[in-house]
Amino acid sequence: MPRSLHRLSSLEVSRKRKPGLFADGGNLYLSVSNVHSKSWIFRYSRNGATKDMGLGSLNAVSLARARERAGRHREQLANGIDPLGASKAARQQEATTAAKAMTFREAAETYMRAQAAGWRNLKHRAQWHSTLETYVYPVFGDVSVADVDVGLVMKVVEPIWTTKTETASRVRGRIELVLDWATALELRSGDNPARWRGHLKNLLPARKKVRRVIHHPALPYDKMAAFTHDLRAQ
């Protein structure tokens, strides 16, 4: 009685030259093209239609590996699962997962490109890049945009909130906009950790209550020598 599985040997596979499909059994076929290129195909019927599912070229997938894959697909069929449909769904899930793994830096750069046409001038665009490069990216630029939380936002904003209040406020607002954009694209979920009202408002003093830093006036150049003399004397 002819074997239903493992009909081909490794030697036969390597020697096949004539174009065609050569059955190994269990829905697995070796496909040889007119240019002697060889690949594996899993052929099956579902709902009255015959489907061919590529399992890879012979250069990348050995006979043993092709048999393993064919075995998994036969098991899927036995459980009522369409192998091609399941494979497509898996690829889509991988693409979605990869998109959700976008870093904050990638999200911010994408957001800025999308919004640039509507911004007032080149200076405004430059300020966005500058503040994010200076204050945000060193802290969580390489963190997934889905994982940015209150702790990370505070790590950026709090150190400059009392010394560079206006800059800190702008940085906070820009983080908030990027995270809102990411939420709209379903790259993250939940509340925006950079939101001020009802959120960071409870963690940081209001801008108008922050004591303004007053710097000493600059010393004129022609008075430097006398100042240095007096300082050394003291």
mmCIF file with all atom_site columns, C-alpha atoms in Angstrom, residues 102-214:
data_model
loop_
_atom_site.group_PDB
_atom_site.id
_atom_site.type_symbol
_atom_site.label_atom_id
_atom_site.label_alt_id
_atom_site.label_comp_id
_atom_site.label_asym_id
_atom_site.label_entity_id
_atom_site.label_seq_id
_atom_site.pdbx_PDB_ins_code
_atom_site.Cartn_x
_atom_site.Cartn_y
_atom_site.Cartn_z
_atom_site.occupancy
_atom_site.B_iso_or_equiv
_atom_site.pdbx_formal_charge
_atom_site.auth_seq_id
_atom_site.auth_comp_id
_atom_site.auth_asym_id
_atom_site.auth_atom_id
_atom_site.pdbx_PDB_model_num
ATOM 1   C CA . MET A 1 102 ? 5.941  53.199 18.362 1.00 0.00 ? 102 MET A CA 1
ATOM 2   C CA . THR A 1 103 ? 8.232  55.224 20.605 1.00 0.00 ? 103 THR A CA 1
ATOM 3   C CA . PHE A 1 104 ? 7.291  58.664 21.865 1.00 0.00 ? 104 PHE A CA 1
ATOM 4   C CA . ARG A 1 105 ? 9.981  60.167 19.635 1.00 0.00 ? 105 ARG A CA 1
ATOM 5   C CA . GLU A 1 106 ? 8.521  58.430 16.553 1.00 0.00 ? 106 GLU A CA 1
ATOM 6   C CA . ALA A 1 107 ? 5.012  59.524 17.525 1.00 0.00 ? 107 ALA A CA 1
ATOM 7   C CA . ALA A 1 108 ? 6.116  63.123 18.080 1.00 0.00 ? 108 ALA A CA 1
ATOM 8   C CA . GLU A 1 109 ? 8.013  63.307 14.785 1.00 0.00 ? 109 GLU A CA 1
ATOM 9   C CA . THR A 1 110 ? 5.008  61.876 12.933 1.00 0.00 ? 110 THR A CA 1
ATOM 10  C CA . TYR A 1 111 ? 2.674  64.303 14.681 1.00 0.00 ? 111 TYR A CA 1
ATOM 11  C CA . MET A 1 112 ? 4.877  67.279 13.793 1.00 0.00 ? 112 MET A CA 1
ATOM 12  C CA . ARG A 1 113 ? 5.032  66.275 10.139 1.00 0.00 ? 113 ARG A CA 1
ATOM 13  C CA . ALA A 1 114 ? 1.255  65.945 10.047 1.00 0.00 ? 114 ALA A CA 1
ATOM 14  C CA . GLN A 1 115 ? 0.670  69.326 11.707 1.00 0.00 ? 115 GLN A CA 1
ATOM 15  C CA . ALA A 1 116 ? 3.483  71.356 10.136 1.00 0.00 ? 116 ALA A CA 1
ATOM 16  C CA . ALA A 1 117 ? 1.395  72.667 7.220  1.00 0.00 ? 117 ALA A CA 1
ATOM 17  C CA . GLY A 1 118 ? -1.026 74.316 9.624  1.00 0.00 ? 118 GLY A CA 1
ATOM 18  C CA . TRP A 1 119 ? 1.544  75.909 11.901 1.00 0.00 ? 119 TRP A CA 1
ATOM 19  C CA . ARG A 1 120 ? 2.124  79.635 11.772 1.00 0.00 ? 120 ARG A CA 1
ATOM 20  C CA . ASN A 1 121 ? 5.768  79.842 10.806 1.00 0.00 ? 121 ASN A CA 1
ATOM 21  C CA . LEU A 1 122 ? 9.117  78.079 10.681 1.00 0.00 ? 122 LEU A CA 1
ATOM 22  C CA . LYS A 1 123 ? 10.049 79.445 14.108 1.00 0.00 ? 123 LYS A CA 1
ATOM 23  C CA . HIS A 1 124 ? 7.096  77.643 15.680 1.00 0.00 ? 124 HIS A CA 1
ATOM 24  C CA . ARG A 1 125 ? 8.156  74.351 14.081 1.00 0.00 ? 125 ARG A CA 1
ATOM 25  C CA . ALA A 1 126 ? 11.734 74.866 15.231 1.00 0.00 ? 126 ALA A CA 1
ATOM 26  C CA . GLN A 1 127 ? 10.577 75.521 18.799 1.00 0.00 ? 127 GLN A CA 1
ATOM 27  C CA . TRP A 1 128 ? 8.660  72.242 18.833 1.00 0.00 ? 128 TRP A CA 1
ATOM 28  C CA . HIS A 1 129 ? 11.730 70.293 17.721 1.00 0.00 ? 129 HIS A CA 1
ATOM 29  C CA . SER A 1 130 ? 14.026 72.177 20.069 1.00 0.00 ? 130 SER A CA 1
ATOM 30  C CA . THR A 1 131 ? 11.981 71.744 23.235 1.00 0.00 ? 131 THR A CA 1
ATOM 31  C CA . LEU A 1 132 ? 11.329 68.061 22.636 1.00 0.00 ? 132 LEU A CA 1
ATOM 32  C CA . GLU A 1 133 ? 14.986 67.380 21.797 1.00 0.00 ? 133 GLU A CA 1
ATOM 33  C CA . THR A 1 134 ? 16.180 69.291 24.857 1.00 0.00 ? 134 THR A CA 1
ATOM 34  C CA . TYR A 1 135 ? 13.739 68.233 27.552 1.00 0.00 ? 135 TYR A CA 1
ATOM 35  C CA . VAL A 1 136 ? 11.648 65.234 26.490 1.00 0.00 ? 136 VAL A CA 1
ATOM 36  C CA . TYR A 1 137 ? 13.618 62.849 24.284 1.00 0.00 ? 137 TYR A CA 1
ATOM 37  C CA . PRO A 1 138 ? 16.476 62.388 26.784 1.00 0.00 ? 138 PRO A CA 1
ATOM 38  C CA . VAL A 1 139 ? 13.933 61.192 29.374 1.00 0.00 ? 139 VAL A CA 1
ATOM 39  C CA . PHE A 1 140 ? 11.403 59.102 27.435 1.00 0.00 ? 140 PHE A CA 1
ATOM 40  C CA . GLY A 1 141 ? 12.004 59.594 23.719 1.00 0.00 ? 141 GLY A CA 1
ATOM 41  C CA . ASP A 1 142 ? 12.739 55.888 23.296 1.00 0.00 ? 142 ASP A CA 1
ATOM 42  C CA . VAL A 1 143 ? 9.871  54.704 25.512 1.00 0.00 ? 143 VAL A CA 1
ATOM 43  C CA . SER A 1 144 ? 6.800  53.265 23.795 1.00 0.00 ? 144 SER A CA 1
ATOM 44  C CA . VAL A 1 145 ? 4.205  56.013 23.404 1.00 0.00 ? 145 VAL A CA 1
ATOM 45  C CA . ALA A 1 146 ? 1.733  53.576 24.990 1.00 0.00 ? 146 ALA A CA 1
ATOM 46  C CA . ASP A 1 147 ? 3.833  53.451 28.178 1.00 0.00 ? 147 ASP A CA 1
ATOM 47  C CA . VAL A 1 148 ? 4.306  57.154 28.871 1.00 0.00 ? 148 VAL A CA 1
ATOM 48  C CA . ASP A 1 149 ? 2.825  57.806 32.311 1.00 0.00 ? 149 ASP A CA 1
ATOM 49  C CA . VAL A 1 150 ? 2.529  60.569 34.907 1.00 0.00 ? 150 VAL A CA 1
ATOM 50  C CA . GLY A 1 151 ? 5.882  59.694 36.461 1.00 0.00 ? 151 GLY A CA 1
ATOM 51  C CA . LEU A 1 152 ? 7.730  60.201 33.173 1.00 0.00 ? 152 LEU A CA 1
ATOM 52  C CA . VAL A 1 153 ? 5.912  63.444 32.386 1.00 0.00 ? 153 VAL A CA 1
ATOM 53  C CA . MET A 1 154 ? 6.715  64.786 35.860 1.00 0.00 ? 154 MET A CA 1
ATOM 54  C CA . LYS A 1 155 ? 10.352 63.795 35.427 1.00 0.00 ? 155 LYS A CA 1
ATOM 55  C CA . VAL A 1 156 ? 10.484 66.156 32.445 1.00 0.00 ? 156 VAL A CA 1
ATOM 56  C CA . VAL A 1 157 ? 8.321  69.025 33.652 1.00 0.00 ? 157 VAL A CA 1
ATOM 57  C CA . GLU A 1 158 ? 8.886  69.286 37.404 1.00 0.00 ? 158 GLU A CA 1
ATOM 58  C CA . PRO A 1 159 ? 12.641 70.156 37.346 1.00 0.00 ? 159 PRO A CA 1
ATOM 59  C CA . ILE A 1 160 ? 12.024 73.247 35.186 1.00 0.00 ? 160 ILE A CA 1
ATOM 60  C CA . TRP A 1 161 ? 8.584  74.236 36.444 1.00 0.00 ? 161 TRP A CA 1
ATOM 61  C CA . THR A 1 162 ? 9.837  76.885 38.884 1.00 0.00 ? 162 THR A CA 1
ATOM 62  C CA . THR A 1 163 ? 12.917 78.040 36.963 1.00 0.00 ? 163 THR A CA 1
ATOM 63  C CA . LYS A 1 164 ? 11.625 77.999 33.375 1.00 0.00 ? 164 LYS A CA 1
ATOM 64  C CA . THR A 1 165 ? 7.893  78.077 33.952 1.00 0.00 ? 165 THR A CA 1
ATOM 65  C CA . GLU A 1 166 ? 6.867  79.288 30.505 1.00 0.00 ? 166 GLU A CA 1
ATOM 66  C CA . THR A 1 167 ? 9.065  76.716 28.772 1.00 0.00 ? 167 THR A CA 1
ATOM 67  C CA . ALA A 1 168 ? 7.866  73.958 31.109 1.00 0.00 ? 168 ALA A CA 1
ATOM 68  C CA . SER A 1 169 ? 4.241  74.844 30.356 1.00 0.00 ? 169 SER A CA 1
ATOM 69  C CA . ARG A 1 170 ? 4.856  74.664 26.619 1.00 0.00 ? 170 ARG A CA 1
ATOM 70  C CA . VAL A 1 171 ? 6.678  71.344 26.934 1.00 0.00 ? 171 VAL A CA 1
ATOM 71  C CA . ARG A 1 172 ? 3.794  69.922 28.958 1.00 0.00 ? 172 ARG A CA 1
ATOM 72  C CA . GLY A 1 173 ? 1.283  71.089 26.365 1.00 0.00 ? 173 GLY A CA 1
ATOM 73  C CA . ARG A 1 174 ? 3.265  69.582 23.514 1.00 0.00 ? 174 ARG A CA 1
ATOM 74  C CA . ILE A 1 175 ? 3.530  66.243 25.275 1.00 0.00 ? 175 ILE A CA 1
ATOM 75  C CA . GLU A 1 176 ? -0.230 66.360 25.842 1.00 0.00 ? 176 GLU A CA 1
ATOM 76  C CA . LEU A 1 177 ? -0.937 66.986 22.146 1.00 0.00 ? 177 LEU A CA 1
ATOM 77  C CA . VAL A 1 178 ? 1.302  64.123 21.001 1.00 0.00 ? 178 VAL A CA 1
ATOM 78  C CA . LEU A 1 179 ? -0.320 61.725 23.476 1.00 0.00 ? 179 LEU A CA 1
ATOM 79  C CA . ASP A 1 180 ? -3.825 62.833 22.425 1.00 0.00 ? 180 ASP A CA 1
ATOM 80  C CA . TRP A 1 181 ? -2.842 62.129 18.802 1.00 0.00 ? 181 TRP A CA 1
ATOM 81  C CA . ALA A 1 182 ? -1.558 58.680 19.759 1.00 0.00 ? 182 ALA A CA 1
ATOM 82  C CA . THR A 1 183 ? -4.779 57.940 21.649 1.00 0.00 ? 183 THR A CA 1
ATOM 83  C CA . ALA A 1 184 ? -6.882 58.950 18.636 1.00 0.00 ? 184 ALA A CA 1
ATOM 84  C CA . LEU A 1 185 ? -4.929 56.426 16.549 1.00 0.00 ? 185 LEU A CA 1
ATOM 85  C CA . GLU A 1 186 ? -5.417 53.781 19.265 1.00 0.00 ? 186 GLU A CA 1
ATOM 86  C CA . LEU A 1 187 ? -1.670 53.593 19.892 1.00 0.00 ? 187 LEU A CA 1
ATOM 87  C CA . ARG A 1 188 ? -2.383 54.089 23.591 1.00 0.00 ? 188 ARG A CA 1
ATOM 88  C CA . SER A 1 189 ? -5.403 54.145 25.888 1.00 0.00 ? 189 SER A CA 1
ATOM 89  C CA . GLY A 1 190 ? -6.528 55.752 29.103 1.00 0.00 ? 190 GLY A CA 1
ATOM 90  C CA . ASP A 1 191 ? -6.243 59.295 30.447 1.00 0.00 ? 191 ASP A CA 1
ATOM 91  C CA . ASN A 1 192 ? -3.608 61.667 29.129 1.00 0.00 ? 192 ASN A CA 1
ATOM 92  C CA . PRO A 1 193 ? -0.893 61.881 31.833 1.00 0.00 ? 193 PRO A CA 1
ATOM 93  C CA . ALA A 1 194 ? 0.203  65.329 30.588 1.00 0.00 ? 194 ALA A CA 1
ATOM 94  C CA . ARG A 1 195 ? -3.246 66.913 30.958 1.00 0.00 ? 195 ARG A CA 1
ATOM 95  C CA . TRP A 1 196 ? -3.249 69.952 33.257 1.00 0.00 ? 196 TRP A CA 1
ATOM 96  C CA . ARG A 1 197 ? -6.866 70.399 34.365 1.00 0.00 ? 197 ARG A CA 1
ATOM 97  C CA . GLY A 1 198 ? -7.870 67.849 36.942 1.00 0.00 ? 198 GLY A CA 1
ATOM 98  C CA . HIS A 1 199 ? -4.524 66.097 36.631 1.00 0.00 ? 199 HIS A CA 1
ATOM 99  C CA . LEU A 1 200 ? -1.096 67.774 36.754 1.00 0.00 ? 200 LEU A CA 1
ATOM 100 C CA . LYS A 1 201 ? -2.859 70.752 38.330 1.00 0.00 ? 201 LYS A CA 1
ATOM 101 C CA . ASN A 1 202 ? -2.963 68.635 41.476 1.00 0.00 ? 202 ASN A CA 1
ATOM 102 C CA . LEU A 1 203 ? 0.780  67.951 41.358 1.00 0.00 ? 203 LEU A CA 1
ATOM 103 C CA . LEU A 1 204 ? 2.339  71.288 40.353 1.00 0.00 ? 204 LEU A CA 1
ATOM 104 C CA . PRO A 1 205 ? 1.771  74.870 41.558 1.00 0.00 ? 205 PRO A CA 1
ATOM 105 C CA . ALA A 1 206 ? -0.164 77.135 39.218 1.00 0.00 ? 206 ALA A CA 1
ATOM 106 C CA . ARG A 1 207 ? 2.022  79.177 36.877 1.00 0.00 ? 207 ARG A CA 1
ATOM 107 C CA . LYS A 1 208 ? 0.861  82.502 38.317 1.00 0.00 ? 208 LYS A CA 1
ATOM 108 C CA . LYS A 1 209 ? 1.890  81.362 41.802 1.00 0.00 ? 209 LYS A CA 1
ATOM 109 C CA . VAL A 1 210 ? 5.395  80.376 40.834 1.00 0.00 ? 210 VAL A CA 1
ATOM 110 C CA . ARG A 1 211 ? 7.893  82.917 42.141 1.00 0.00 ? 211 ARG A CA 1
ATOM 111 C CA . ARG A 1 212 ? 9.542  84.638 39.248 1.00 0.00 ? 212 ARG A CA 1
ATOM 112 C CA . VAL A 1 213 ? 13.323 84.290 39.147 1.00 0.00 ? 213 VAL A CA 1
ATOM 113 C CA . ILE A 1 214 ? 14.959 87.746 38.958 1.00 0.00 ? 214 ILE A CA 1
#
